Short mmCIF file of C-alpha atoms (C1' of nucleotides) in Angstrom, two decimals:
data_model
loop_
_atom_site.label_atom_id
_atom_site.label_comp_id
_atom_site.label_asym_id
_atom_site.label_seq_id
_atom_site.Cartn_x
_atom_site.Cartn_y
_atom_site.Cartn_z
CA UNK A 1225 112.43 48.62 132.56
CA UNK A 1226 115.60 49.37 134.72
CA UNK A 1227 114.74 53.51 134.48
CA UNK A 1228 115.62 54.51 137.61
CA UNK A 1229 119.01 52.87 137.46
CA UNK A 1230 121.71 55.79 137.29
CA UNK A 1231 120.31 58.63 136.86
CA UNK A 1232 118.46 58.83 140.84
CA UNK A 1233 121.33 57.76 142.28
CA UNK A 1234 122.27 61.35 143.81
CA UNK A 1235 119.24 62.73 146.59
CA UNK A 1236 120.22 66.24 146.22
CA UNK A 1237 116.07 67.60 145.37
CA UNK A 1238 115.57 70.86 145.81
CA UNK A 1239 113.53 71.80 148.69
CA UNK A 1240 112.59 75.47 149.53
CA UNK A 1241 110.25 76.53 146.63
CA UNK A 1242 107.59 75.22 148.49
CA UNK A 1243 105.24 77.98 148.43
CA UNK A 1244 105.59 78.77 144.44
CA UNK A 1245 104.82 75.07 143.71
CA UNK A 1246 101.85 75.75 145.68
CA UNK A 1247 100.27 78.95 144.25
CA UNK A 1248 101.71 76.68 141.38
CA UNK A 1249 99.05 73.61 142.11
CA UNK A 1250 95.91 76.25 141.40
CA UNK A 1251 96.90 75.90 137.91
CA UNK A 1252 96.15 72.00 138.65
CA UNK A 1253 92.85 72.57 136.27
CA UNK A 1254 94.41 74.30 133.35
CA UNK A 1255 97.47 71.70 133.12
CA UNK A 1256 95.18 68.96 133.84
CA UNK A 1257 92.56 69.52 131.36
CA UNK A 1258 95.09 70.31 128.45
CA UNK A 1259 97.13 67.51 129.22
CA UNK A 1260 94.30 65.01 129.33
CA UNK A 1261 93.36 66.38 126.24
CA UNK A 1262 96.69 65.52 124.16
CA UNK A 1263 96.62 62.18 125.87
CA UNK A 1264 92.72 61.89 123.94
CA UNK A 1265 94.35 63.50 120.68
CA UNK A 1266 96.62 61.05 120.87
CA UNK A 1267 94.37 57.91 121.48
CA UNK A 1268 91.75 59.08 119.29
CA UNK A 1269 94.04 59.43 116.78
CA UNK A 1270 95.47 56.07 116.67
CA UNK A 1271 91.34 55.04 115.98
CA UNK A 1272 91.39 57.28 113.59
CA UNK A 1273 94.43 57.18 111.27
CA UNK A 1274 93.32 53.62 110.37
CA UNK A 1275 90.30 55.66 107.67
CA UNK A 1276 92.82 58.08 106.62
CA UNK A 1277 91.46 61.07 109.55
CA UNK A 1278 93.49 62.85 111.94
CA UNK A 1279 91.77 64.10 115.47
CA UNK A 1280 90.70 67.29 114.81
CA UNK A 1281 88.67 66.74 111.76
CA UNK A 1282 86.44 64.67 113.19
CA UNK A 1283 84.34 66.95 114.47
CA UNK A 1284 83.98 68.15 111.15
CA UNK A 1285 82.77 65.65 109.91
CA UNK A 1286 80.14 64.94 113.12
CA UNK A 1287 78.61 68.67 112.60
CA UNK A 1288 78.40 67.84 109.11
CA UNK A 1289 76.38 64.43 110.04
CA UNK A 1290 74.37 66.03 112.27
CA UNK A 1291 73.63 69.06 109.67
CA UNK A 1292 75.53 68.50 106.04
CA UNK A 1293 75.76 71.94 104.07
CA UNK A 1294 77.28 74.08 106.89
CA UNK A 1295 79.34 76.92 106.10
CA UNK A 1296 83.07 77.36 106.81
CA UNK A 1297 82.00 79.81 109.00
CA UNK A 1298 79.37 78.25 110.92
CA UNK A 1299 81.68 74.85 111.34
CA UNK A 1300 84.43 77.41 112.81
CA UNK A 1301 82.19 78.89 115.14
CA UNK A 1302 80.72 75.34 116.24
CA UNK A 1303 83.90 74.28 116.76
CA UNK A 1304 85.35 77.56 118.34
CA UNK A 1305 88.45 78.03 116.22
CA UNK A 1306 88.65 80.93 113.54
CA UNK A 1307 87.69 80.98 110.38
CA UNK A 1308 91.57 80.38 108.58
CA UNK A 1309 91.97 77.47 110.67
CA UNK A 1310 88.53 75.74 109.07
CA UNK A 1311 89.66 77.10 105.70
CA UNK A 1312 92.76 74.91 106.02
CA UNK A 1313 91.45 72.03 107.80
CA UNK A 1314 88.65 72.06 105.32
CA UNK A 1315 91.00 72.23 102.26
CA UNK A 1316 92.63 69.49 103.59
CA UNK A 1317 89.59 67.30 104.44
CA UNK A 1318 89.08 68.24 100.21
CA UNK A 1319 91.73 66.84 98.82
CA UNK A 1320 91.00 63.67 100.74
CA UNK A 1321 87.90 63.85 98.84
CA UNK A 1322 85.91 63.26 102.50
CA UNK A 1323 83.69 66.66 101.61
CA UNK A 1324 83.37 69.19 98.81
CA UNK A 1325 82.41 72.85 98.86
CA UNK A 1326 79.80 73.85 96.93
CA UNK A 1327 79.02 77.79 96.34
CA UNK A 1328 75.42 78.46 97.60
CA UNK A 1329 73.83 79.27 95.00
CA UNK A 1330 71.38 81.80 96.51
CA UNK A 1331 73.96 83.75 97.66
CA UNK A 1332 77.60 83.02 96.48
CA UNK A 1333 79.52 84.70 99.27
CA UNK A 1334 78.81 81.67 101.09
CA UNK A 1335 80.50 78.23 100.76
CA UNK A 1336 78.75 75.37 101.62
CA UNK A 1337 80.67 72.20 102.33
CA UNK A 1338 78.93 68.70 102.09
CA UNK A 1339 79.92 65.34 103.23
CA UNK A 1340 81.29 62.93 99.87
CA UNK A 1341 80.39 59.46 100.13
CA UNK A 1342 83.66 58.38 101.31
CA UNK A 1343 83.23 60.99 103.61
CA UNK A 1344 79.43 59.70 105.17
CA UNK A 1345 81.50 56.10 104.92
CA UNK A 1346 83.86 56.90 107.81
CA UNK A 1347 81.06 58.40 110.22
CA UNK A 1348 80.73 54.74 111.45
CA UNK A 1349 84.33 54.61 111.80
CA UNK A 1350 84.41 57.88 113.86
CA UNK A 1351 81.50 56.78 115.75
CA UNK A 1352 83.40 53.98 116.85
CA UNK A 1353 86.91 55.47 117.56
CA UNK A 1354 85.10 58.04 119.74
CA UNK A 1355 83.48 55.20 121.76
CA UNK A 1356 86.53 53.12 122.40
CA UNK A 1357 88.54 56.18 123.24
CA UNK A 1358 85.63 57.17 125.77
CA UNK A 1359 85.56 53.70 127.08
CA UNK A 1360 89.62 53.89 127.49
CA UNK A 1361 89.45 57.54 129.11
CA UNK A 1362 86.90 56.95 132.14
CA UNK A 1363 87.51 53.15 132.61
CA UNK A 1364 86.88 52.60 136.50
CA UNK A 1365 84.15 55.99 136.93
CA UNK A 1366 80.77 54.99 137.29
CA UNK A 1367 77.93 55.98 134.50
CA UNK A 1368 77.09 59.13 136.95
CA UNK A 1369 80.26 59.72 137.39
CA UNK A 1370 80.97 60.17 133.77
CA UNK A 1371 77.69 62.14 132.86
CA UNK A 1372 78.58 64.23 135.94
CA UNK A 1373 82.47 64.67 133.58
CA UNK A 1374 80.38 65.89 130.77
CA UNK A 1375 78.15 68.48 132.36
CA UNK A 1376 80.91 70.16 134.42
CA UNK A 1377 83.06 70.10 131.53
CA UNK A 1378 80.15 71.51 128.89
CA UNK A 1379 80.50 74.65 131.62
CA UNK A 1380 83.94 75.08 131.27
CA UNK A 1381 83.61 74.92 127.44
CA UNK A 1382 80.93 77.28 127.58
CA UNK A 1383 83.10 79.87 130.59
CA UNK A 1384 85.73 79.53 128.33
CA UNK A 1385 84.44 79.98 124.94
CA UNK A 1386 82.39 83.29 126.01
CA UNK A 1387 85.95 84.27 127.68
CA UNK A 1388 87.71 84.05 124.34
CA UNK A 1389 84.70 85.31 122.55
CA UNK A 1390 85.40 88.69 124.75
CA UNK A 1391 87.85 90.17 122.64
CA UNK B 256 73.17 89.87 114.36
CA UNK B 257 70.80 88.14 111.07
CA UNK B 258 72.97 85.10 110.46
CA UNK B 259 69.50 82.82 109.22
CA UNK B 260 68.14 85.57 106.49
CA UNK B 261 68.95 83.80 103.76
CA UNK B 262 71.19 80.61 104.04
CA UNK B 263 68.64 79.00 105.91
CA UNK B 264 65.73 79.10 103.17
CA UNK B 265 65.62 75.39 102.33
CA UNK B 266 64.05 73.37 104.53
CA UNK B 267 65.31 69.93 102.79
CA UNK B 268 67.80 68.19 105.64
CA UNK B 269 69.19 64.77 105.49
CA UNK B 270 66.46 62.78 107.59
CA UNK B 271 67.85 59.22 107.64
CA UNK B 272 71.19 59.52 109.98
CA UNK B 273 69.58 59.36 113.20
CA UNK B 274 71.38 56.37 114.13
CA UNK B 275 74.75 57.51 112.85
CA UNK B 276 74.12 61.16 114.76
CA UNK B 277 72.92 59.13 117.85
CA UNK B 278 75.83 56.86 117.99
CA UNK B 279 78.26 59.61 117.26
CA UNK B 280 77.20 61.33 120.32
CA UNK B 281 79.07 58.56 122.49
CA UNK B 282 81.80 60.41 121.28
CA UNK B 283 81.12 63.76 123.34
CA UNK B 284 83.51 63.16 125.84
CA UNK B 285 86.21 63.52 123.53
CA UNK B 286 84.95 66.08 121.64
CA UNK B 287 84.00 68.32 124.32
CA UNK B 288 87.50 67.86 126.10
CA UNK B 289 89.75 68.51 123.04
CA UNK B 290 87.57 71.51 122.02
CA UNK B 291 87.87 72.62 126.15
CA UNK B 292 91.18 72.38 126.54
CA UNK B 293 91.61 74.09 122.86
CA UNK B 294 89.78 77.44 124.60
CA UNK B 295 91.48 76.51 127.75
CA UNK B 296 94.94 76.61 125.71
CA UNK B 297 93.84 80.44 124.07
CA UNK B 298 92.83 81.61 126.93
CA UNK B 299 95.85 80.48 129.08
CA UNK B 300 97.99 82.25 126.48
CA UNK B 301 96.48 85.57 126.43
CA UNK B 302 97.73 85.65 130.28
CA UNK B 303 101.06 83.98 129.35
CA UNK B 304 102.12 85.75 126.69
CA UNK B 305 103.01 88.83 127.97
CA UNK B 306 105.99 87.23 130.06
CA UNK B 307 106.82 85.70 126.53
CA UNK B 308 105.49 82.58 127.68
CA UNK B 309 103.54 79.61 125.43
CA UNK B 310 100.96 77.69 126.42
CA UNK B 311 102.75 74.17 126.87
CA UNK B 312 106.03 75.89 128.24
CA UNK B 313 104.42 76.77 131.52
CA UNK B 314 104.05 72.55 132.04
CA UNK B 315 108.00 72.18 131.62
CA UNK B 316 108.46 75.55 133.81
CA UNK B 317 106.20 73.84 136.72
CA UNK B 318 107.67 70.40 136.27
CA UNK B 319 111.47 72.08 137.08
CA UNK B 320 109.92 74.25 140.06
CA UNK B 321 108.83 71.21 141.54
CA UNK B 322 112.18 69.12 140.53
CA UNK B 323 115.25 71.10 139.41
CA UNK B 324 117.22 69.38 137.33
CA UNK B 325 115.03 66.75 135.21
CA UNK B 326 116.70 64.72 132.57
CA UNK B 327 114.66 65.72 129.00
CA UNK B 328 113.53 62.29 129.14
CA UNK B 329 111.92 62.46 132.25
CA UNK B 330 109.73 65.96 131.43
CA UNK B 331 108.81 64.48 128.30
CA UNK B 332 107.11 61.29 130.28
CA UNK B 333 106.00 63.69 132.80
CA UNK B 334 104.20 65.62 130.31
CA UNK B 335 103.43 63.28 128.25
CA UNK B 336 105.03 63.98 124.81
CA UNK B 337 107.96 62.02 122.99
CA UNK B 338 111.45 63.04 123.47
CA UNK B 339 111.44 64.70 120.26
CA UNK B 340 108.98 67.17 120.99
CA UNK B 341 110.42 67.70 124.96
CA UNK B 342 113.85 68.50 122.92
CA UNK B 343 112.10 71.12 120.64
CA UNK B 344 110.60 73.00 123.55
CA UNK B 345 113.66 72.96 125.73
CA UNK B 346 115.32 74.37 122.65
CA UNK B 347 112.80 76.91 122.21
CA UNK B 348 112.79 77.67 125.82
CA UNK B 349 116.80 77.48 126.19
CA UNK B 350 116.75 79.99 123.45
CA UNK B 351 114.69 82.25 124.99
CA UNK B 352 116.38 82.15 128.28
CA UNK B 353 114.02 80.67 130.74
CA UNK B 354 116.47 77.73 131.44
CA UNK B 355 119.45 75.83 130.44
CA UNK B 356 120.78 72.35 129.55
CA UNK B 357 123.71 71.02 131.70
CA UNK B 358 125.35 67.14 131.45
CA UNK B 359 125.20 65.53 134.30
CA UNK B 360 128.64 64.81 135.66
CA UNK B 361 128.25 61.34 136.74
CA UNK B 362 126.45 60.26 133.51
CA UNK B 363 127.23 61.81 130.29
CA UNK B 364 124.75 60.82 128.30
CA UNK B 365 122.40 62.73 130.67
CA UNK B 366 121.45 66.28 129.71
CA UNK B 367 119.72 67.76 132.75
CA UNK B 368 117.12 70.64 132.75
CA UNK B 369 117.23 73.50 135.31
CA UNK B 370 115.54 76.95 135.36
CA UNK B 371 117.28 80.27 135.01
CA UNK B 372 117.58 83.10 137.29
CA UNK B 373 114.93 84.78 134.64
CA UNK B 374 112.97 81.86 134.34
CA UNK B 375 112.17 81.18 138.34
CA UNK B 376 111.08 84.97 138.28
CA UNK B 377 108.15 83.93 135.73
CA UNK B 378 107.09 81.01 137.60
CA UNK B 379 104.72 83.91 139.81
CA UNK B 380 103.07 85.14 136.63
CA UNK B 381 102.75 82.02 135.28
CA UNK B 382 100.84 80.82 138.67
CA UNK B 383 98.46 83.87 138.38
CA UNK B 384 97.85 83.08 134.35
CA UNK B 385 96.66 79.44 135.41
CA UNK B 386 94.69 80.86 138.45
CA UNK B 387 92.79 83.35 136.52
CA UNK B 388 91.85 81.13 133.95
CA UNK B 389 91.09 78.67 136.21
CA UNK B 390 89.12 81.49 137.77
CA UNK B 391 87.18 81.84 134.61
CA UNK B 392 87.02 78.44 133.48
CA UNK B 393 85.12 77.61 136.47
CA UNK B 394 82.61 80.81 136.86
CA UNK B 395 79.17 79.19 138.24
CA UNK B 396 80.82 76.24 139.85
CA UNK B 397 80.70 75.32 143.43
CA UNK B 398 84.20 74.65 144.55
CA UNK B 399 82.96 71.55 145.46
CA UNK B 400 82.22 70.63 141.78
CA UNK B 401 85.81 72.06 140.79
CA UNK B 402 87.33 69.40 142.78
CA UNK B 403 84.80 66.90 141.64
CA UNK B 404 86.27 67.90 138.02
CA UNK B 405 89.69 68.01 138.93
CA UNK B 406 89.76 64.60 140.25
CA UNK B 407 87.56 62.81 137.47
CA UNK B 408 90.11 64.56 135.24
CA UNK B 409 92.96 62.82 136.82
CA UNK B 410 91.27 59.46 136.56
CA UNK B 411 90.72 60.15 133.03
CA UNK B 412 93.93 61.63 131.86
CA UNK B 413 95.58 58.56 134.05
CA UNK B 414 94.04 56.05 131.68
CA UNK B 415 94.52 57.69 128.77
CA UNK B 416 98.37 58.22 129.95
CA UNK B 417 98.31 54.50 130.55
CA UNK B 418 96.41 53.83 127.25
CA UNK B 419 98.92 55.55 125.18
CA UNK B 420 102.08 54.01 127.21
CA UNK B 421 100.98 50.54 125.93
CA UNK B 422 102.41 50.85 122.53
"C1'" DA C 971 75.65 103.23 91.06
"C1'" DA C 972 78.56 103.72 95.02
"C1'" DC C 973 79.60 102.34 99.34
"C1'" DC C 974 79.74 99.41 103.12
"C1'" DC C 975 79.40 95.06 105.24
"C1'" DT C 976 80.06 90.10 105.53
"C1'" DC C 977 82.06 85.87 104.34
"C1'" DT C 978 85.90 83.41 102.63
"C1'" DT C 979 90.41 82.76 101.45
"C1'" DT C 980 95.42 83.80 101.29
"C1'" DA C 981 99.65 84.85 103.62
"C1'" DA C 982 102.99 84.61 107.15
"C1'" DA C 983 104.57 83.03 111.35
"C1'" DC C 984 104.45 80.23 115.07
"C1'" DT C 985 103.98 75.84 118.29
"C1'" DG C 986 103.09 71.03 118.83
"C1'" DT C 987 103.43 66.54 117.36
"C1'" DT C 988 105.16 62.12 115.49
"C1'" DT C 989 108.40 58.56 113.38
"C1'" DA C 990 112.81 57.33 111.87
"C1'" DA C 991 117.57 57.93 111.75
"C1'" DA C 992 121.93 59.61 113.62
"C1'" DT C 993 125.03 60.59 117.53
"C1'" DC C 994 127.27 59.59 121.54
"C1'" DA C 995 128.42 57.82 126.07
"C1'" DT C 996 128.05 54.13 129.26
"C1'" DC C 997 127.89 49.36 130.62
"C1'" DG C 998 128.67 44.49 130.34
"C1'" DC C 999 131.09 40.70 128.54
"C1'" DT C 1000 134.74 38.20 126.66
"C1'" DA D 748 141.06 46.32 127.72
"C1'" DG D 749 138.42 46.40 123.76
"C1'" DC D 750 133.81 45.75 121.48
"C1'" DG D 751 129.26 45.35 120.97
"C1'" DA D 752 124.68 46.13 123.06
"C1'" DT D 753 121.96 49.51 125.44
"C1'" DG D 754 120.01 53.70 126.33
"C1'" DA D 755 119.51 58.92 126.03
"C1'" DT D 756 119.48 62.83 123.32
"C1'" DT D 757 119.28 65.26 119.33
"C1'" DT D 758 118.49 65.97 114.32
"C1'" DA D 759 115.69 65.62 110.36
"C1'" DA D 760 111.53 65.58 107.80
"C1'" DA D 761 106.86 65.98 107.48
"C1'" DC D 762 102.26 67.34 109.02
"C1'" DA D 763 98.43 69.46 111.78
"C1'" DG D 764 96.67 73.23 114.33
"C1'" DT D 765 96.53 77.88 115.53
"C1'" DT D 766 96.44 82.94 115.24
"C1'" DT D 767 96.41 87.78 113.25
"C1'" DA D 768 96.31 90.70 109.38
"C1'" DA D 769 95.16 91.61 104.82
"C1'" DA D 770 93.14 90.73 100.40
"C1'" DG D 771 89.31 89.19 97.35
"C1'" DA D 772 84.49 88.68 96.15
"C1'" DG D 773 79.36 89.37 96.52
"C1'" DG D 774 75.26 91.45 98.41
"C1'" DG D 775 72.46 94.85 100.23
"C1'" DT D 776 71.32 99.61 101.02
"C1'" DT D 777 70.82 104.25 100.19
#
DNA sequence: AACCCTCTTTAAACTGTTTAAATCATCGCT
DNA sequence: AGCGATGATTTAAACAGTTTAAAGAGGGTT
């Protein structure tokens, strides 16, 4: 992969921004985490596409598993995006006939939205995609190492979700 | 705030997925990251947006204030996106004045990246928008735990860079 | 019964992302 | 020197995700 062939061939860097690339490196975290975050989008989704999902609904589907007749509302809330965004992402998930809605019918403001049986077919499929792409992301950290991940990062989720909560 | 009055009345959950829910909790690590980085990505624009910033511009902004002059090509590795997408935000950011695309001289088919007067004098607020919400991200961490996070981050977003680069 | 509140959806406007195709300049080989 | 292979960039087309603001629909309360 001869990448470096022409294009480096002139050592003219710049040099004397030194102290703005440093205040620059505090935003090491924010970079970091969103970056490592496409890079999972984008490996997850590759598990994924195979059953017809893209990254992003998953977690859909996973609340739903772990308690089926949520409300739009309630799945936007668990997974901290507004309530259009679930609309769409939930219409979407329709038409690929992985969940319905169903009107409560104790009080028919509220839309309930239920895993299909396609839909409860794929959960194995997501199960699995999340695994490998967990077993890709923190190959060479140690069990600890990796619960110790989680735990800092379920803080940050939480800072930041009461952060954007604070309107 | 009476969110369980009424939608909660039935007792009657599904009762037979424990396996699928327990096996689909491998697949926190993903979850929690994407949905992270999603509040990390709101929050980062809040502070961003009033220099007419986007989250995912201030990467290409950093990348040039570290190395004037990058080829498209190389931010797009750098930040991990396809070409396409690097050419989209350049546009975007071209258009909007915070730098500008110049051939190189001694290799045509080389369009080089550098920042604009205008642009440099963001890269200041941009530093403070990732330190604050870094600021807030972290709230309740030790600073020893921030760097813990930091550098299991890199690990992870390392493999998942390398995962993705074996097409 | 009227009014207000809550939930959901629609609408409009973006950014981000990918794959595939098109463009164009350079480089190597005959 | 010309010609084809190579490589970089851009264009095109198609989706997903996201937000804010506004509209629609039901329920509950006074």
């Amino acid at each position: 992969m001869g990448k470096k062939s022409k294009a480096e061939k002139k050592g003219k860097n710049g040099k004397k921004r030194d102290e703005i690339v440093a205040e620059a490196h505090d935003h090491d975290l924010a970079s970091i985490l969103v970056q490592a975050a496409r890079s999972m989008r984008t490996v997850l989704s590759r598990n994924l596409v195979e059953s017809g999902l893209y990254a992003g609904q998953d977690g859909v589907m996973l609340a739903l598993a772990e308690t089926d007749g949520l409300t739009a509302g309630a799945l936007a809330a668990k997974l901290g995006v507004k309530a259009p965004t679930m609309t769409r992402t939930i219409g979407r998930m329709e038409a690929q006939g992985f969940l319905e809605r169903r009107p409560d019918k104790d009080d028919a403001r509220l839309t309930k939205v239920y895993l299909t049986g396609p839909g409860r077919d794929r959960l194995q499929t997501i199960a699995e995609a999340g695994h490998h792409s967990e077993k890709l992301a923190t190959r060479g950290l140690t069990d600890k190492q990796v619960r110790t991940l989680l735990k800092l990062l379920r803080v940050v989720d939480s800072n930041l979700q009461a952060a954007r909560a604070a309107d």
